[in-house]
Coordinates of C-alpha atoms and ligand atoms in Angstrom, one line a residue:
X1 CA -55.8 48.3 -8.5
X2 CA -52.9 46.4 -10.0
X3 CA -54.9 43.1 -10.1
X4 CA -57.3 44.7 -12.7
X5 CA -54.5 45.4 -15.2
X6 CA -54.5 43.2 -18.4
X7 CA -50.8 42.6 -17.7
X8 CA -51.8 41.0 -14.3
X9 CA -54.3 38.7 -15.9
X10 CA -51.8 37.6 -18.6
X11 CA -49.4 36.7 -15.8
X12 CA -52.1 34.8 -14.1
X13 CA -52.4 32.6 -17.2
X14 CA -48.6 32.4 -17.5
X15 CA -48.5 31.0 -14.0
X16 CA -50.6 28.0 -15.0
X17 CA -47.8 27.1 -17.4
X18 CA -45.0 27.9 -15.0
X19 CA -46.3 25.5 -12.4
X20 CA -45.5 22.7 -14.9
X21 CA -42.0 24.0 -15.6
X22 CA -39.4 21.3 -15.2
X23 CA -36.0 22.9 -14.5
X24 CA -34.0 19.9 -15.6
X25 CA -35.7 20.0 -19.0
X26 CA -35.4 23.8 -19.3
X27 CA -31.7 23.6 -18.7
X28 CA -31.3 20.6 -21.0
X29 CA -33.2 22.3 -23.8
X30 CA -31.6 25.7 -23.6
X31 CA -27.8 25.7 -23.1
X32 CA -28.0 29.5 -22.9
X33 CA -30.5 29.6 -20.1
X34 CA -27.9 31.0 -17.7
X35 CA -26.9 33.8 -20.2
X36 CA -30.5 34.8 -20.8
X37 CA -31.6 34.7 -17.2
X38 CA -28.7 36.4 -15.4
X39 CA -27.4 40.0 -15.1
X40 CA -23.8 41.0 -14.7
X41 CA -23.2 44.3 -13.0
X42 CA -19.9 46.3 -12.7
X43 CA -18.1 43.5 -14.5
X44 CA -18.0 41.0 -11.7
X45 CA -21.2 41.0 -9.7
X46 CA -23.5 38.3 -11.0
X47 CA -27.3 37.9 -10.4
X48 CA -28.3 34.5 -11.7
X49 CA -32.1 33.8 -11.7
X50 CA -32.0 30.9 -14.1
X51 CA -33.3 28.5 -11.4
X52 CA -36.5 30.5 -11.0
X53 CA -39.7 29.0 -12.4
X54 CA -39.7 31.4 -15.4
X55 CA -39.2 31.5 -19.1
X56 CA -38.0 34.4 -21.2
X57 CA -41.7 35.0 -22.0
X58 CA -42.5 35.2 -18.3
X59 CA -39.8 37.8 -17.8
X60 CA -41.1 39.8 -20.7
X61 CA -44.6 39.8 -19.1
X62 CA -43.2 40.8 -15.7
X63 CA -41.3 43.7 -17.3
X64 CA -44.5 44.7 -19.1
X65 CA -46.2 44.8 -15.7
X66 CA -43.5 47.1 -14.4
X67 CA -44.1 49.4 -17.3
X68 CA -47.8 49.3 -16.7
X69 CA -47.4 50.2 -13.1
X70 CA -45.0 53.0 -14.0
X71 CA -42.2 51.6 -11.9
X72 CA -39.5 53.7 -13.6
X73 CA -41.5 56.9 -13.1
X74 CA -42.0 56.0 -9.4
X75 CA -38.2 55.4 -9.0
X76 CA -37.6 58.9 -10.5
X77 CA -40.1 60.4 -8.1
X78 CA -38.4 58.7 -5.2
X79 CA -34.9 59.9 -6.2
X80 CA -36.1 63.4 -6.9
X81 CA -37.8 64.1 -3.6
X82 CA -41.4 63.8 -4.5
X83 CA -43.5 63.1 -1.4
X84 CA -44.3 59.5 -2.2
X85 CA -44.9 58.7 1.5
X86 CA -48.4 60.1 1.2
X87 CA -49.7 59.2 4.6
X88 CA -46.9 61.1 6.3
X89 CA -46.5 63.7 3.5
X90 CA -42.8 63.0 3.3
X91 CA -40.2 62.5 0.6
X92 CA -38.2 59.2 0.6
X93 CA -34.6 60.1 0.0
X94 CA -32.2 57.7 1.5
X95 CA -30.5 57.7 -1.9
X96 CA -29.6 61.4 -1.2
X97 CA -27.5 60.3 1.8
X98 CA -25.1 58.5 -0.6
X99 CA -25.5 60.8 -3.6
X100 CA -21.9 61.2 -4.7
X101 CA -22.9 62.6 -8.1
X102 CA -22.5 66.2 -7.2
X103 CA -26.0 66.9 -8.4
X104 CA -28.6 68.7 -6.3
X105 CA -31.5 66.9 -4.7
X106 CA -34.5 69.1 -3.8
X107 CA -37.3 68.8 -1.3
X108 CA -39.8 71.6 -1.3
X109 CA -37.5 73.6 -3.6
X110 CA -34.5 73.3 -1.3
X111 CA -31.3 71.4 -2.1
X112 CA -30.7 68.9 0.7
X113 CA -27.2 68.1 -0.3
X114 CA -25.4 70.9 1.6
X115 CA -26.9 69.6 4.9
X116 CA -26.1 66.0 4.0
X117 CA -22.5 66.9 3.4
X118 CA -22.3 69.0 6.6
X119 CA -23.3 66.1 8.7
X120 CA -20.9 63.8 6.9
X121 CA -18.0 66.2 7.7
X122 CA -19.2 66.4 11.3
X123 CA -19.1 62.6 11.5
X124 CA -15.6 62.5 9.9
X125 CA -14.2 65.2 12.3
X126 CA -15.7 63.6 15.4
X127 CA -14.6 60.0 14.6
X128 CA -11.1 61.2 13.7
X129 CA -10.9 63.1 17.0
X130 CA -11.8 60.0 18.9
X131 CA -9.3 57.9 17.0
X132 CA -6.6 60.5 17.4
X133 CA -7.4 60.5 21.2
X134 CA -8.2 64.2 21.0
X135 CA -11.6 63.6 22.6
X136 CA -11.2 61.8 26.0
X137 CA -13.5 60.6 28.8
X138 CA -13.9 62.6 32.0
X139 CA -10.9 60.8 33.7
X140 CA -8.7 61.5 30.7
X141 CA -8.8 58.0 29.1
X142 CA -9.3 57.5 25.4
X143 CA -12.5 55.7 24.2
X144 CA -12.2 52.0 23.4
X145 CA -15.9 51.0 23.7
X146 CA -18.8 52.3 21.8
X147 CA -22.4 51.4 22.9
X148 CA -25.0 52.2 20.3
X149 CA -28.4 52.5 22.0
X150 CA -31.3 52.3 19.6
X151 CA -33.9 49.9 18.2
X152 CA -35.5 48.9 14.9
X153 CA -34.2 51.0 12.1
X154 CA -31.9 52.8 14.5
X155 CA -30.2 49.5 15.2
X156 CA -30.6 46.7 12.7
X157 CA -28.9 48.3 9.7
X158 CA -25.8 49.6 11.6
X159 CA -25.4 46.2 13.3
X160 CA -25.6 44.3 10.0
X161 CA -23.0 46.6 8.4
X162 CA -20.7 46.5 11.5
X163 CA -20.8 42.7 11.6
X164 CA -20.2 42.5 7.9
X165 CA -17.1 44.6 8.1
X166 CA -15.7 43.6 11.5
X167 CA -12.5 42.5 9.8
X168 CA -11.8 46.1 9.0
X169 CA -12.5 47.5 12.5
X170 CA -10.1 49.9 14.2
X171 CA -7.8 47.8 16.3
X172 CA -8.8 47.8 20.0
X173 CA -12.2 49.3 19.3
X174 CA -15.4 47.5 20.5
X175 CA -18.9 48.2 19.3
X176 CA -21.9 46.9 21.2
X177 CA -25.6 47.4 20.3
X178 CA -28.1 47.9 23.1
X179 CA -31.6 47.5 21.7
X180 CA -33.9 45.3 23.8
X181 CA -35.5 46.9 26.9
X182 CA -35.0 43.6 28.6
X183 CA -32.5 44.4 31.4
X184 CA -30.5 41.3 30.3
X185 CA -29.4 43.2 27.2
X186 CA -28.1 46.2 29.3
X187 CA -26.4 43.9 31.8
X188 CA -24.7 41.7 29.2
X189 CA -23.7 44.6 26.9
X190 CA -22.1 46.6 29.7
X191 CA -20.8 44.0 32.2
X192 CA -17.2 43.9 31.0
X193 CA -16.9 47.6 29.9
X194 CA -14.9 50.2 31.7
X195 CA -17.2 53.3 31.8
X196 CA -14.1 55.6 31.7
X197 CA -13.4 54.3 28.2
X198 CA -17.0 54.0 27.0
X199 CA -18.9 56.3 24.7
X200 CA -22.6 56.1 24.4
X201 CA -24.3 56.9 21.1
X202 CA -28.1 57.3 21.6
X203 CA -29.7 56.7 18.2
X204 CA -33.4 57.6 17.8
X205 CA -35.1 59.5 15.0
X206 CA -37.9 60.6 17.3
X207 CA -36.0 60.4 20.6
X208 CA -39.3 59.2 22.2
X209 CA -39.1 55.4 21.6
X210 CA -39.8 53.8 24.9
X211 CA -37.1 51.1 24.8
X212 CA -34.4 53.5 23.7
X213 CA -35.2 56.1 26.2
X214 CA -35.3 53.6 29.1
X215 CA -31.9 52.1 28.0
X216 CA -30.4 55.6 27.6
X217 CA -31.5 56.6 31.1
X218 CA -30.2 53.4 32.6
X219 CA -26.8 53.9 30.8
X220 CA -26.7 57.5 32.1
X221 CA -27.3 56.3 35.7
X222 CA -24.7 53.6 35.2
X223 CA -22.2 56.0 33.8
X224 CA -22.8 58.7 36.5
X225 CA -22.6 56.3 39.4
X226 CA -19.4 54.7 38.0
X227 CA -17.8 58.1 37.4
X228 CA -18.6 59.6 40.8
X229 CA -21.3 61.9 39.3
X230 CA -18.7 63.8 37.5
X231 CA -20.5 66.9 36.2
X232 CA -19.2 66.5 32.6
X233 CA -20.2 62.8 32.4
X234 CA -23.1 63.3 29.9
X235 CA -21.3 66.0 28.0
X236 CA -18.2 63.9 27.4
X237 CA -19.6 60.3 27.3
X238 CA -22.9 60.7 25.4
X239 CA -23.6 61.7 21.8
X240 CA -26.9 61.5 19.9
X241 CA -28.2 60.9 16.4
X242 CA -31.8 62.2 16.1
X243 CA -34.1 64.6 14.3
X244 CA -35.5 65.7 17.7
X245 CA -32.9 68.2 18.8
X246 CA -35.1 69.6 21.6
X247 CA -35.5 66.2 23.3
X248 CA -31.8 65.4 22.9
X249 CA -30.8 68.7 24.5
X250 CA -33.3 68.1 27.4
X251 CA -31.6 64.7 28.0
X252 CA -28.4 66.7 28.7
X253 CA -26.4 65.9 25.6
X254 CA -24.2 68.7 24.4
X255 CA -25.7 70.3 21.2
X256 CA -22.3 70.1 19.5
X257 CA -22.5 66.3 19.9
X258 CA -25.9 65.9 18.1
X259 CA -25.8 64.4 14.6
X260 CA -29.0 65.2 12.9
X261 CA -30.9 63.8 10.0
X262 CA -34.2 64.5 8.3
X263 CA -37.8 63.4 8.2
X264 CA -37.2 62.3 4.6
X265 CA -35.0 59.4 5.9
X266 CA -37.2 56.5 7.0
X267 CA -35.9 54.6 10.1
X268 CA -35.3 51.3 8.3
X269 CA -33.7 53.2 5.4
X270 CA -31.4 55.2 7.6
X271 CA -28.1 53.2 7.7
X272 CA -26.4 55.7 5.4
X273 CA -27.4 58.7 7.5
X274 CA -25.7 59.5 10.8
X275 CA -27.7 56.6 12.3
X276 CA -25.1 54.3 10.7
X277 CA -22.5 57.0 10.1
X278 CA -21.6 57.7 13.7
X279 CA -21.2 54.2 15.2
X280 CA -19.7 52.7 12.0
X281 CA -17.2 55.5 11.5
X282 CA -16.1 55.1 15.2
X283 CA -15.8 51.4 14.8
X284 CA -14.5 51.0 11.2
X285 CA -13.1 54.4 10.4
X286 CA -14.8 57.1 8.4
X287 CA -13.1 55.9 5.2
X288 CA -14.9 52.5 5.5
X289 CA -18.3 54.3 6.1
X290 CA -17.5 56.2 2.9
X291 CA -16.9 52.9 1.1
X292 CA -20.4 51.8 2.2
X293 CA -21.9 55.0 0.8
X294 CA -20.0 54.6 -2.5
X295 CA -21.2 51.0 -3.0
X296 CA -24.8 52.0 -2.3
X297 CA -24.5 55.0 -4.6
X298 CA -23.2 52.7 -7.4
X299 CA -26.2 50.5 -7.0
X300 CA -28.6 53.5 -6.8
X301 CA -27.2 54.7 -10.2
X302 CA -27.7 51.3 -11.7
X303 CA -31.2 51.1 -10.3
X304 CA -32.3 54.5 -11.8
X305 CA -30.4 54.1 -15.1
X306 CA -30.3 50.5 -16.2
X307 CA -33.0 49.2 -18.6
X308 CA -35.6 47.0 -16.9
X309 CA -34.1 43.8 -18.3
X310 CA -30.6 44.6 -17.0
X311 CA -31.7 46.0 -13.7
X312 CA -30.9 43.8 -10.7
X313 CA -33.2 45.4 -8.0
X314 CA -36.1 45.7 -10.5
X315 CA -35.7 42.1 -11.7
X316 CA -35.4 40.8 -8.1
X317 CA -38.5 42.7 -7.1
X318 CA -40.5 41.3 -10.1
X319 CA -39.4 37.8 -9.3
X320 CA -40.6 38.4 -5.7
X321 CA -44.0 39.4 -7.1
X322 CA -44.1 36.4 -9.4
X323 CA -43.3 33.9 -6.6
X324 CA -45.6 35.5 -4.1
X325 CA -48.7 36.5 -6.1
X326 CA -48.6 34.2 -9.1
X327 CA -47.1 31.0 -7.8
X328 CA -48.4 31.5 -4.3
X329 CA -45.2 31.1 -2.3
X330 CA -45.6 33.7 0.5
X331 CA -42.4 33.0 2.3
X332 CA -38.8 33.6 1.2
X333 CA -35.3 32.9 2.5
X334 CA -32.2 35.0 2.4
X335 CA -29.2 32.7 2.6
X336 CA -25.8 34.3 2.7
X337 CA -22.9 31.9 2.5
X338 CA -20.9 34.3 4.6
X339 CA -20.7 34.3 8.4
X340 CA -20.1 38.1 8.4
X341 CA -23.6 38.5 7.0
X342 CA -25.1 36.9 10.1
X343 CA -27.3 40.0 10.8
X344 CA -28.2 40.7 7.2
X345 CA -31.5 38.7 7.2
X346 CA -32.5 40.4 10.5
X347 CA -32.0 43.8 8.8
X348 CA -33.8 42.9 5.6
X349 CA -36.7 41.5 7.7
X350 CA -37.4 45.0 9.0
X351 CA -36.7 46.7 5.7
X352 CA -39.1 44.4 3.8
X353 CA -41.7 43.4 6.3
X354 CA -42.2 46.8 8.0
X355 CA -42.4 48.4 4.5
X356 CA -44.6 46.0 2.6
X357 CA -46.6 44.2 5.3
X358 CA -49.6 46.4 4.3
X359 CA -53.3 45.7 3.9
X360 CA -54.4 48.7 1.7
X361 CA -53.1 50.4 -1.3
X362 CA -52.2 54.1 -1.6
X363 CA -55.9 54.9 -2.3
X364 CA -56.9 53.1 1.0
X365 CA -58.5 50.1 -0.9
X366 CA -58.0 46.7 0.8
X367 CA -55.6 44.6 -1.3
X368 CA -57.2 41.4 -2.7
X369 CA -53.8 39.7 -2.8
X370 CA -50.9 39.1 -0.4
X371 CA -48.5 42.0 -0.1
X372 CA -45.1 41.5 1.6
X373 CA -44.1 37.9 2.1
X374 CA -42.5 36.5 5.2
X375 CA -38.7 37.0 5.0
X376 CA -36.3 35.0 7.1
X377 CA -32.8 33.7 6.8
X378 CA -29.6 32.5 8.3
X379 CA -26.0 32.2 7.0
X380 CA -25.2 29.0 5.2
X381 CA -24.0 26.5 6.1
X382 CA -25.7 26.8 9.5
X383 CA -29.2 27.0 7.9
X384 CA -28.5 23.7 6.2
X385 CA -28.4 21.9 9.5
X386 CA -31.5 23.7 10.7
X387 CA -34.5 24.5 8.4
X388 CA -33.2 23.3 4.9
X389 CA -35.1 20.0 5.4
X390 CA -38.3 22.0 5.0
X391 CA -37.2 24.0 1.9
X392 CA -36.0 20.8 0.2
X393 CA -38.9 18.5 0.9
X394 CA -41.6 20.5 2.8
X395 CA -43.0 23.8 1.7
X396 CA -41.7 25.7 -1.3
X397 CA -39.7 28.7 -0.2
X398 CA -38.0 30.7 -2.9
X399 CA -34.4 31.5 -1.7
X400 CA -31.7 34.0 -2.5
X401 CA -28.2 32.5 -2.1
X402 CA -25.5 35.1 -1.6
X403 CA -21.8 34.2 -2.0
X404 CA -18.4 35.7 -2.4
X405 CA -15.5 34.7 -4.6
X406 CA -12.9 35.6 -2.0
X407 CA -13.1 35.2 1.8
X408 CA -12.4 37.9 4.4
X409 CA -10.1 35.5 6.2
X410 CA -7.9 32.9 4.5
X411 CA -8.2 29.9 6.7
X412 CA -6.9 26.4 5.9
X413 CA -4.8 25.1 3.1
X414 CA -5.6 24.2 -0.5
X415 CA -4.1 21.1 -1.9
X416 CA -4.9 18.4 -4.4
X417 CA -6.5 16.4 -1.6
X418 CA -8.1 19.2 0.4
X419 CA -10.0 22.4 0.2
X420 CA -9.7 25.4 2.4
X421 CA -12.6 26.7 4.6
X422 CA -13.9 29.1 1.9
X423 CA -13.8 26.5 -0.8
X424 CA -15.7 24.1 1.5
X425 CA -18.3 26.8 2.3
X426 CA -18.7 27.7 -1.4
X427 CA -19.1 24.0 -2.3
X428 CA -22.4 24.2 -0.4
X429 CA -23.3 27.5 -2.0
X430 CA -23.2 25.9 -5.4
X431 CA -24.7 22.6 -4.4
X432 CA -27.8 23.7 -2.5
X433 CA -29.5 25.7 -5.4
X434 CA -29.0 22.7 -7.7
X435 CA -30.5 20.3 -5.1
X436 CA -33.6 22.6 -4.9
X437 CA -33.9 23.0 -8.6
X438 CA -33.1 19.6 -10.0
X439 CA -34.0 17.4 -7.0
X440 CA -33.7 13.6 -7.2
X441 CA -36.3 11.4 -8.9
X442 CA -37.8 8.2 -7.5
X443 CA -36.0 6.3 -10.3
X444 CA -32.6 7.8 -9.4
X445 CA -33.2 6.8 -5.7
X446 CA -34.1 3.3 -6.7
X447 CA -31.1 3.0 -9.0
X448 CA -29.0 3.6 -5.9
X449 CA -30.4 0.4 -4.4
X450 CA -32.5 2.1 -1.8
X451 CA -35.1 -0.3 -0.2
X452 CA -38.6 0.4 -1.7
X453 CA -40.1 1.6 1.6
X454 CA -37.4 4.4 1.8
X455 CA -37.8 5.6 -1.8
X456 CA -40.5 8.3 -1.2
X457 CA -38.5 9.5 1.9
X458 CA -35.3 9.9 -0.2
X459 CA -37.0 11.5 -3.2
X460 CA -36.5 15.3 -3.8
X461 CA -39.2 16.9 -6.0
X462 CA -37.0 19.6 -7.4
X463 CA -38.4 22.7 -9.3
X464 CA -37.9 24.8 -6.2
X465 CA -37.0 28.4 -7.2
X466 CA -33.8 30.2 -6.1
X467 CA -31.5 32.9 -7.3
X468 CA -27.7 33.3 -6.8
X469 CA -25.9 36.6 -6.2
X470 CA -22.1 36.3 -6.5
X471 CA -19.8 39.1 -5.4
X472 CA -16.0 39.4 -5.6
X473 CA -15.5 39.9 -1.8
X474 CA -17.4 41.3 1.1
X475 CA -16.0 44.9 1.7
X476 CA -17.7 48.1 2.8
X477 CA -18.4 48.8 -0.9
X478 CA -20.0 45.5 -1.7
X479 CA -21.9 45.8 1.6
X480 CA -23.3 49.1 0.3
X481 CA -24.3 47.5 -2.9
X482 CA -26.1 44.6 -1.2
X483 CA -27.9 47.0 1.1
X484 CA -29.1 49.1 -1.8
X485 CA -30.2 46.0 -3.9
X486 CA -32.5 44.8 -1.1
X487 CA -33.8 48.3 -0.2
X488 CA -34.7 48.8 -3.8
X489 CA -36.3 45.3 -4.1
X490 CA -38.7 46.4 -1.4
X491 CA -39.5 49.7 -3.2
X492 CA -40.1 47.9 -6.5
X493 CA -42.5 45.4 -5.0
X494 CA -44.4 48.2 -3.2
X495 CA -44.5 50.2 -6.5
X496 CA -46.0 47.2 -8.3
X497 CA -48.7 46.7 -5.7
X498 CA -49.4 50.5 -5.5
X499 CA -49.0 50.5 -1.7
X500 CA -47.1 53.0 0.5
X501 CA -43.9 51.1 1.5
X502 CA -42.7 54.0 3.6
X503 CA -45.0 54.3 6.5
X504 CA -45.5 51.8 9.4
X505 CA -48.9 52.4 11.0
X506 CA -49.1 48.8 12.0
X507 CA -46.6 49.2 14.8
X508 CA -48.8 51.9 16.6
X509 CA -51.6 50.0 18.2
X510 CA -49.4 47.7 20.3
X511 CA -47.4 50.8 21.5
X512 CA -50.7 52.5 22.7
X513 CA -51.9 49.4 24.5
X514 CA -48.5 49.1 26.1
X515 CA -48.9 52.6 27.5
X516 CA -52.1 51.6 29.2
X517 CA -50.6 48.5 30.8
X518 CA -47.5 50.5 31.8
X519 CA -49.7 53.0 33.6
X520 CA -51.6 50.3 35.4
X521 CA -48.3 48.7 36.6
X522 CA -47.2 52.0 37.9
X523 CA -50.5 52.4 39.8
X524 CA -50.0 48.9 41.2
X525 CA -46.5 49.9 42.4
X526 CA -48.3 52.7 44.4
X527 CA -51.3 50.6 45.6
X528 CA -50.8 46.8 45.3
X529 CA -54.2 46.0 46.9
X530 CA -56.3 47.5 44.1
X531 CA -57.3 44.6 41.8
X532 CA -56.7 44.8 38.0
X533 CA -60.2 44.9 36.5
X534 CA -60.1 47.4 33.6
X535 CA -58.9 45.1 30.8
X536 CA -60.4 41.9 29.3
X537 CA -60.6 38.7 31.6
X538 CA -57.4 37.2 30.1
X539 CA -55.3 40.3 30.5
X540 CA -56.8 41.0 34.0
X541 CA -55.9 37.6 35.3
X542 CA -52.5 37.2 33.8
X543 CA -51.4 40.8 34.7
X544 CA -52.7 40.3 38.3
X545 CA -50.6 37.1 38.6
X546 CA -47.5 38.8 37.1
X547 CA -47.9 41.7 39.5
X548 CA -48.5 39.7 42.6
X549 CA -45.9 37.1 42.0
X550 CA -43.3 39.5 40.6
X551 CA -43.5 41.7 43.7
Ligands
F6P601 O1 -41.7 50.8 16.0 C1 -41.1 50.9 14.8 C2 -40.2 52.1 14.6 O2 -41.0 53.2 14.5 C3 -39.3 51.9 13.4 O3 -39.9 52.2 12.2 C4 -38.1 52.7 13.8 O4 -37.0 52.3 13.0 C5 -38.0 52.3 15.2 O5 -39.3 52.2 15.7 C6 -37.2 53.2 16.1 O6 -37.6 54.5 16.1 P1 -36.7 55.7 16.6 O7 -35.5 55.8 15.7 O8 -37.6 56.9 16.5 O9 -36.3 55.4 18.0

């Protein structure tokens, strides 16, 4: 157990000192604090963690912990196809999906790269045919709308990347995501679409997920009834991304329109497989999907090669452990100062919380400490007008601020008396971490002439930890880097705790109970007089009311 290591105990002692750190003083005493507590990657990507409640000594001890927990060896195991997802006996190889090194990656003695490349060229050919109007709908019209049907890992990553890169989308192409089984989602996503110009991409690793299967069937009916039951409707308007070829074929999808992937790609780590590849290449063009892969690959190479002290994902992960386990801050915020990253936090919520929200370690022993923290976020500046009050004066929530030197859209004019939109946005990006770190003392508030009764209300305690990540510009390539940084942060934290970050048994029980309720609702549809009695009193009563009043 990690908590029994001497390195852990040492950090526990270090945390007592860290709680007294005054960031104002630390910055005043050490003019080189930024240089010592920041990492520059690829010349112009900067990770600045100088506002964390750490000293150089803390960082040294955190890197010692990483050594003691054999983080580097575990990263090697992951990249080289070892079955580190022990409860499912699977390798964890999302890095192979973007392996542009030309080197083989083996699982069970077989190089997976030829299969990866074959699917990539299938995606390229298919998306080019759609763009060149060589693949048409049953009435001869070209496709202008893509509906990606999928949920969880088969939805959140592609949506985040699509939103992040919307500025590069193929002119005239729309991409919608249909995830929720709530009929409102189907109604709203399809209401203004012409079925003749619409291509459905059903994305499901298992091809059994209840929400996705129901949405896919509803879309099939919608398409068939709008296209006069044309016999080629499913063949021409549906493609699938799945590992379950049999179920996809049974659904009626043409086997040549199936894009496969492999059990060594976890759902939440599947953006770089055909899960993201198909919808993103259709929407943004294959070359932009390749840009995403190349950015992610660059970060993968940095992750596996860079020394601990120069390694962004490892350092980010260790700071996560520090804030969560040693300082006791079990919540963290992801704050991109970038509207195009409006779905980034939603994706990282799944990557991190489905991976690391675990109660036992790999040996099945109950963890005596908190594992994955709560992750949430919202683009700045919107978050500032929402929950920032809490992070400035309420609970302490370590935050990552993500900003870009150049905007995707140049809006507004710069002049001696005015700033443009991006400069205005970035003024906030630079100001907020300082407000958190340095606060405002009672004395400073008083010096402003504030009435005494308002002084405590207007005081900011400061010493609230945050990091800044500054990129040149949001492009497919930097999107890939950002994705890989946060995927790897999750892996690093899991490696330190010694948990399995790659299974998700916690989602199963609810699914099973849902099946029983669904079955009972079906029975009611056949015999409404029979009372609901088989569950607990709360469920019996509420379900009965729902059924009787919803009839
Ligand atoms: O319920 C959680 C989950 O299993 C995720 O891990 C997964 O990404 C999602 O459901 C969707 O699964 P599938 O791709 O098999 O439809």
